[in-house]
Short mmCIF file of C-alpha atoms in Angstrom, two decimals:
data_model
loop_
_atom_site.label_atom_id
_atom_site.label_comp_id
_atom_site.label_asym_id
_atom_site.label_seq_id
_atom_site.Cartn_x
_atom_site.Cartn_y
_atom_site.Cartn_z
CA MET A 592 -78.30 -38.12 110.78
CA SER A 593 -81.32 -37.82 108.18
CA LEU A 594 -79.25 -35.14 106.31
CA THR A 595 -75.51 -36.79 107.02
CA LEU A 596 -77.07 -40.28 105.61
CA PRO A 597 -77.82 -38.92 101.67
CA THR A 598 -74.95 -36.78 101.75
CA ARG A 599 -73.01 -39.96 102.31
CA ALA A 600 -74.91 -41.72 99.94
CA ARG A 601 -74.20 -39.09 97.36
CA SER A 602 -70.70 -38.58 97.99
CA SER A 603 -69.81 -42.34 97.76
CA ALA A 604 -72.12 -42.55 94.20
CA ALA A 605 -69.84 -39.93 93.15
CA LEU A 606 -67.01 -41.67 93.78
CA VAL A 607 -68.37 -44.77 92.14
CA LEU A 608 -69.16 -42.87 89.11
CA ALA A 609 -65.67 -41.40 88.57
CA GLY A 610 -64.57 -45.01 88.83
CA VAL A 611 -66.72 -46.13 86.02
CA LEU A 612 -66.57 -42.92 84.20
CA TRP A 613 -62.83 -43.57 84.32
CA GLY A 614 -62.60 -47.06 83.26
CA THR A 615 -64.30 -46.09 79.74
CA GLY A 616 -61.61 -44.21 78.99
CA GLY A 617 -59.49 -46.66 77.70
CA LEU A 618 -61.84 -47.78 75.60
CA ALA A 619 -62.36 -44.63 74.31
CA GLY A 620 -58.90 -44.06 73.74
CA SER A 621 -58.33 -47.34 72.23
CA LEU A 622 -61.30 -46.72 69.64
CA LEU A 623 -60.06 -43.23 68.64
CA GLY A 624 -56.76 -44.73 68.02
CA SER A 625 -57.84 -47.24 65.52
CA ARG A 626 -60.59 -45.02 63.93
CA ALA A 627 -58.30 -42.43 63.51
CA GLY A 628 -55.38 -44.05 62.83
CA LEU A 629 -53.55 -42.17 65.74
CA HIS A 630 -50.41 -42.80 67.92
CA PRO A 631 -51.05 -43.60 71.78
CA LEU A 632 -48.90 -40.34 72.14
CA ALA A 633 -51.80 -38.21 70.10
CA VAL A 634 -54.53 -40.23 71.95
CA ALA A 635 -52.86 -39.14 75.28
CA ASP A 636 -52.80 -35.35 74.36
CA TYR A 637 -56.28 -35.21 72.74
CA ARG A 638 -57.61 -36.83 76.14
CA LEU A 639 -55.76 -34.10 78.25
CA LEU A 640 -56.28 -30.81 75.85
CA VAL A 641 -60.30 -31.29 75.73
CA GLY A 642 -60.38 -32.44 79.28
CA GLY A 643 -58.68 -29.64 80.35
CA THR A 644 -60.87 -27.62 78.13
CA VAL A 645 -63.78 -29.03 79.47
CA ALA A 646 -63.19 -28.98 83.39
CA ALA A 647 -61.51 -25.10 82.89
CA VAL A 648 -64.80 -23.47 81.50
CA LEU A 649 -67.92 -26.25 81.29
CA LEU A 650 -66.75 -27.17 84.59
CA LYS A 651 -65.77 -23.94 86.30
CA GLY A 652 -62.58 -25.28 87.29
CA GLY A 653 -61.02 -22.20 85.69
CA THR A 654 -58.91 -20.47 88.82
CA PHE A 655 -56.12 -19.51 87.25
CA PRO A 656 -52.58 -19.93 89.70
CA ARG A 657 -51.61 -16.99 90.42
CA THR A 658 -48.62 -17.59 92.29
CA ALA A 659 -45.41 -19.15 92.04
CA ALA A 660 -46.31 -22.14 94.17
CA ALA A 661 -49.53 -22.35 92.40
CA ALA A 662 -47.49 -22.44 89.36
CA ARG A 663 -45.01 -25.03 90.26
CA ARG A 664 -47.86 -27.48 91.29
CA VAL A 665 -49.85 -27.00 87.88
CA LEU A 666 -46.81 -27.33 86.04
CA ALA A 667 -45.61 -30.80 87.59
CA VAL A 668 -49.36 -31.60 87.56
CA GLY A 669 -48.90 -31.49 84.21
CA GLY A 670 -46.16 -33.05 83.49
CA LEU A 671 -46.72 -36.28 85.91
CA PHE A 672 -50.92 -36.35 83.62
CA ALA A 673 -48.46 -36.56 80.35
CA LEU A 674 -46.65 -39.18 81.18
CA PHE A 675 -49.55 -41.01 83.18
CA GLN A 676 -52.00 -40.70 80.03
CA ALA A 677 -48.91 -41.17 77.33
CA SER A 678 -47.76 -44.71 79.16
CA TYR A 679 -51.55 -45.92 79.96
CA PHE A 680 -52.52 -45.81 75.85
CA ALA A 681 -49.30 -47.24 75.01
CA ALA A 682 -49.69 -50.24 77.35
CA VAL A 683 -53.34 -50.18 75.80
CA ALA A 684 -52.10 -50.21 72.20
CA LEU A 685 -49.49 -53.29 73.31
CA SER A 686 -51.88 -54.63 74.98
CA SER A 687 -55.62 -54.61 75.61
CA VAL A 688 -57.92 -52.09 77.57
CA SER A 689 -58.88 -54.47 79.97
CA VAL A 690 -54.99 -56.09 80.68
CA ALA A 691 -53.46 -52.60 80.67
CA THR A 692 -56.35 -50.77 82.97
CA MET A 693 -56.20 -53.76 85.34
CA THR A 694 -52.46 -53.39 85.50
CA THR A 695 -52.05 -50.18 86.03
CA ILE A 696 -54.97 -49.75 88.90
CA GLY A 697 -53.63 -52.84 90.51
CA ALA A 698 -49.45 -52.41 90.65
CA ALA A 699 -50.54 -48.67 91.67
CA PRO A 700 -51.63 -49.48 95.39
CA VAL A 701 -48.50 -51.54 95.91
CA MET A 702 -46.04 -48.63 95.10
CA VAL A 703 -48.35 -46.54 97.20
CA THR A 704 -47.61 -48.71 100.31
CA LEU A 705 -44.04 -49.49 99.61
CA ALA A 706 -43.33 -45.61 99.62
CA SER A 707 -45.61 -44.75 102.41
CA VAL A 708 -45.86 -47.85 105.26
CA ARG A 709 -43.04 -47.93 107.35
CA LYS A 710 -44.48 -51.46 109.26
CA PHE A 711 -45.67 -54.13 107.49
CA ARG A 712 -48.81 -55.55 109.08
CA ARG A 713 -50.09 -58.30 108.08
CA TRP A 714 -53.18 -57.44 106.09
CA THR A 715 -50.51 -55.39 104.33
CA VAL A 716 -48.16 -57.62 103.34
CA VAL A 717 -51.50 -60.19 102.60
CA SER A 718 -52.59 -57.10 100.01
CA VAL A 719 -49.17 -56.30 98.59
CA ALA A 720 -48.76 -60.51 97.53
CA GLY A 721 -52.63 -60.48 96.15
CA THR A 722 -51.94 -57.95 93.93
CA VAL A 723 -48.08 -59.15 93.07
CA ALA A 724 -49.84 -62.49 92.58
CA GLY A 725 -52.98 -61.57 90.47
CA LEU A 726 -50.71 -59.38 88.28
CA VAL A 727 -49.03 -61.99 87.36
CA LEU A 728 -51.63 -63.75 86.66
CA LEU A 729 -53.44 -61.62 84.49
CA GLN A 730 -50.25 -61.38 82.30
CA TRP A 731 -49.31 -64.53 81.84
CA SER A 732 -51.81 -66.67 79.40
CA PRO A 733 -50.33 -70.83 79.05
CA GLY A 734 -49.06 -70.59 75.26
CA GLU A 735 -49.46 -66.97 74.93
CA PRO A 736 -46.34 -64.86 74.79
CA ILE A 737 -46.49 -62.04 77.41
CA SER A 738 -46.83 -58.73 75.89
CA PHE A 739 -43.32 -57.33 78.14
CA GLY A 740 -43.25 -53.98 76.61
CA GLY A 741 -47.43 -52.98 77.33
CA LEU A 742 -46.19 -54.57 80.85
CA GLY A 743 -43.77 -52.05 81.14
CA PHE A 744 -45.89 -49.33 79.72
CA ALA A 745 -48.81 -50.20 82.56
CA LEU A 746 -46.16 -50.17 85.23
CA LEU A 747 -44.98 -46.75 84.24
CA ALA A 748 -48.30 -45.18 84.23
CA ALA A 749 -48.80 -46.29 87.65
CA ALA A 750 -45.92 -45.00 88.67
CA GLY A 751 -46.74 -41.66 87.51
CA PHE A 752 -50.74 -42.03 89.03
CA VAL A 753 -49.26 -42.46 92.53
CA THR A 754 -46.63 -39.40 92.11
CA LEU A 755 -49.19 -37.47 91.22
CA THR A 756 -51.53 -38.47 94.35
CA LEU A 757 -48.75 -38.08 96.21
CA VAL A 758 -47.74 -34.62 95.06
CA THR A 759 -50.91 -33.41 95.17
CA ALA A 760 -51.71 -34.72 98.68
CA LYS A 761 -50.61 -31.33 99.68
CA PRO A 762 -52.71 -28.81 99.18
CA VAL A 763 -51.53 -25.47 97.50
CA GLU A 764 -53.01 -21.79 99.03
CA GLY A 765 -55.23 -20.46 96.25
CA LEU A 766 -55.24 -23.45 94.18
CA GLU A 767 -58.75 -25.57 94.03
CA PRO A 768 -58.55 -29.67 93.43
CA LEU A 769 -60.69 -29.08 90.59
CA SER A 770 -58.37 -25.88 89.06
CA THR A 771 -55.44 -28.20 89.63
CA THR A 772 -56.90 -30.97 87.14
CA ALA A 773 -57.81 -28.58 84.88
CA PHE A 774 -54.88 -26.72 84.33
CA GLY A 775 -52.73 -29.78 84.96
CA CYS A 776 -54.62 -31.33 82.31
CA LEU A 777 -54.17 -28.09 79.99
CA ALA A 778 -49.92 -28.26 81.08
CA GLY A 779 -49.34 -32.03 80.10
CA GLY A 780 -51.39 -31.73 76.95
CA LEU A 781 -48.92 -28.71 76.21
CA LEU A 782 -45.77 -30.62 76.97
CA LEU A 783 -46.73 -33.53 75.27
CA LEU A 784 -47.67 -31.58 71.89
CA PRO A 785 -44.51 -31.85 70.27
CA PHE A 786 -44.28 -35.09 70.45
CA ALA A 787 -47.64 -36.01 69.57
CA SER A 788 -47.27 -33.66 66.55
CA TRP A 789 -44.48 -35.57 65.52
CA SER A 790 -46.98 -38.80 65.49
CA GLY A 791 -49.06 -37.12 63.77
CA MET A 792 -51.98 -35.20 64.98
CA ALA A 793 -54.79 -35.23 61.84
CA ILE A 794 -57.62 -36.79 62.36
CA PRO A 795 -60.20 -37.67 60.15
CA LEU A 796 -63.67 -35.25 60.22
CA ARG A 797 -65.93 -37.76 60.66
CA ALA A 798 -68.82 -37.15 63.04
CA ASP A 799 -67.92 -40.85 64.88
CA VAL A 800 -64.38 -39.69 65.23
CA LEU A 801 -65.40 -36.48 66.44
CA ALA A 802 -67.66 -38.19 68.95
CA VAL A 803 -65.03 -39.97 70.44
CA VAL A 804 -62.48 -37.17 71.16
CA CYS A 805 -65.30 -35.30 72.76
CA TYR A 806 -66.11 -38.47 74.79
CA LEU A 807 -62.66 -38.94 75.84
CA GLY A 808 -61.52 -35.60 77.16
CA ALA A 809 -65.16 -35.14 78.84
CA VAL A 810 -66.65 -38.22 79.98
CA PRO A 811 -63.31 -40.12 81.38
CA THR A 812 -61.52 -37.48 82.05
CA ALA A 813 -63.37 -33.92 83.34
CA LEU A 814 -66.63 -35.81 84.79
CA ALA A 815 -65.02 -38.23 86.58
CA TYR A 816 -62.48 -36.04 88.03
CA ALA A 817 -65.31 -33.44 88.59
CA ALA A 818 -67.13 -36.66 90.19
CA TYR A 819 -63.81 -37.93 91.94
CA LEU A 820 -63.69 -34.51 93.88
CA ARG A 821 -66.64 -33.90 94.71
CA GLY A 822 -67.21 -37.73 96.35
CA LEU A 823 -64.28 -37.31 98.28
CA ALA A 824 -65.75 -35.00 101.26
CA ASP A 825 -68.46 -36.91 102.63
CA ALA A 826 -67.99 -40.07 101.02
CA HIS A 827 -68.64 -43.32 103.45
CA PRO A 828 -64.87 -44.79 103.96
CA VAL A 829 -65.53 -48.26 102.32
CA LEU A 830 -67.64 -47.05 99.40
CA GLY A 831 -65.47 -44.33 98.75
CA SER A 832 -62.25 -46.59 99.11
CA LEU A 833 -63.70 -49.32 97.08
CA SER A 834 -64.90 -47.32 94.37
CA ALA A 835 -61.46 -47.75 92.50
CA VAL A 836 -62.67 -51.62 91.93
CA PHE A 837 -64.84 -50.31 89.57
CA GLU A 838 -62.78 -48.63 87.30
CA PRO A 839 -60.79 -52.08 85.79
CA LEU A 840 -63.91 -53.97 86.15
CA THR A 841 -65.58 -51.18 83.86
CA ALA A 842 -63.21 -51.57 81.64
CA ALA A 843 -62.44 -55.28 81.01
CA VAL A 844 -66.79 -55.93 80.48
CA LEU A 845 -67.06 -53.02 77.85
CA SER A 846 -63.79 -54.15 76.37
CA ALA A 847 -64.68 -57.60 75.95
CA ALA A 848 -68.82 -56.64 74.74
CA LEU A 849 -67.41 -53.82 72.26
CA LEU A 850 -64.11 -54.58 71.32
CA GLY A 851 -64.31 -58.53 71.23
CA GLU A 852 -61.36 -58.87 73.62
CA ARG A 853 -61.57 -62.03 75.88
CA LEU A 854 -59.17 -63.34 78.74
CA SER A 855 -57.83 -66.24 79.30
CA VAL A 856 -59.15 -68.92 82.41
CA THR A 857 -55.93 -67.70 83.67
CA ALA A 858 -56.19 -64.13 83.35
CA TRP A 859 -59.77 -63.82 84.85
CA CYS A 860 -58.50 -66.00 87.87
CA GLY A 861 -55.61 -62.99 87.92
CA ALA A 862 -58.15 -60.04 87.31
CA ALA A 863 -60.48 -61.98 90.54
CA VAL A 864 -57.14 -62.19 93.21
CA LEU A 865 -56.07 -58.65 91.91
CA VAL A 866 -59.89 -56.98 92.69
CA ALA A 867 -59.75 -59.28 96.20
CA ALA A 868 -56.27 -57.69 97.03
CA LEU A 869 -57.31 -54.05 96.18
CA VAL A 870 -60.47 -54.90 98.18
CA VAL A 871 -58.09 -55.75 100.93
CA GLY A 872 -55.82 -53.01 100.10
CA TYR A 873 -58.07 -50.82 100.46
CA TRP A 874 -59.94 -51.53 103.63
CA ARG A 875 -57.63 -53.24 105.88
CA PRO A 876 -58.51 -53.33 109.51
CA GLU A 877 -55.01 -52.85 110.59
CA PRO A 878 -53.76 -49.24 110.53
CA ARG A 879 -51.02 -48.88 108.43
#
């Protein structure tokens, strides 16, 4: 028991760390877009290319796929990474970091539930209804127009993330999870490169811009996924499942502190309802 508890604690801490690091990705991407004048496609491409390189080289996720099944998996993951990241940063540009992140992360469990649950039990219905109500309140503020473009891209990002989760649920022989992430990011970056190049990928060679590029690829991408994969095996079931809540909360706090984004009272109520629904969804007392 003395060995099991510390292992679980470290794994749970790794998952919480992953959620916090993911929560800084939208902020870093927003800063890169504004300081370098980049289109969301270019921001997403820098994240995938730099993150994949860091994961493959520095984090030793470089076991190259050697079978046809592994290559197909990497290509599929790459396409979904490209869709997810491009849509997410488009949502950030059209709305805000906090709203885009909360909408994407909040909508994902609903989509997973609708895709996987055969019988809707009481707590499942509560979670789905709460999530939908939270998203409505989050997007709607009295006297302010709703960014339907931001909402649409956030939902598209959530769909990409959910599909990515479902595709990678079944492992492929000879392809480790970190290798899947590393080469999936690189494949996604290469697939996105023609479109990102068309939008313009040139950046000013200034220390602040280069630092944001490196941070975006290394910390909320490579390190966050490494921490997440590290924590999956032995995490405490409650803390592990609730770690997803830390991503939107981190994004909301940092965007308010550093970007001056302010949510209305209605939006904060929506965020509270959304977080509560996420907690219920990840820790429902009834079987699926």
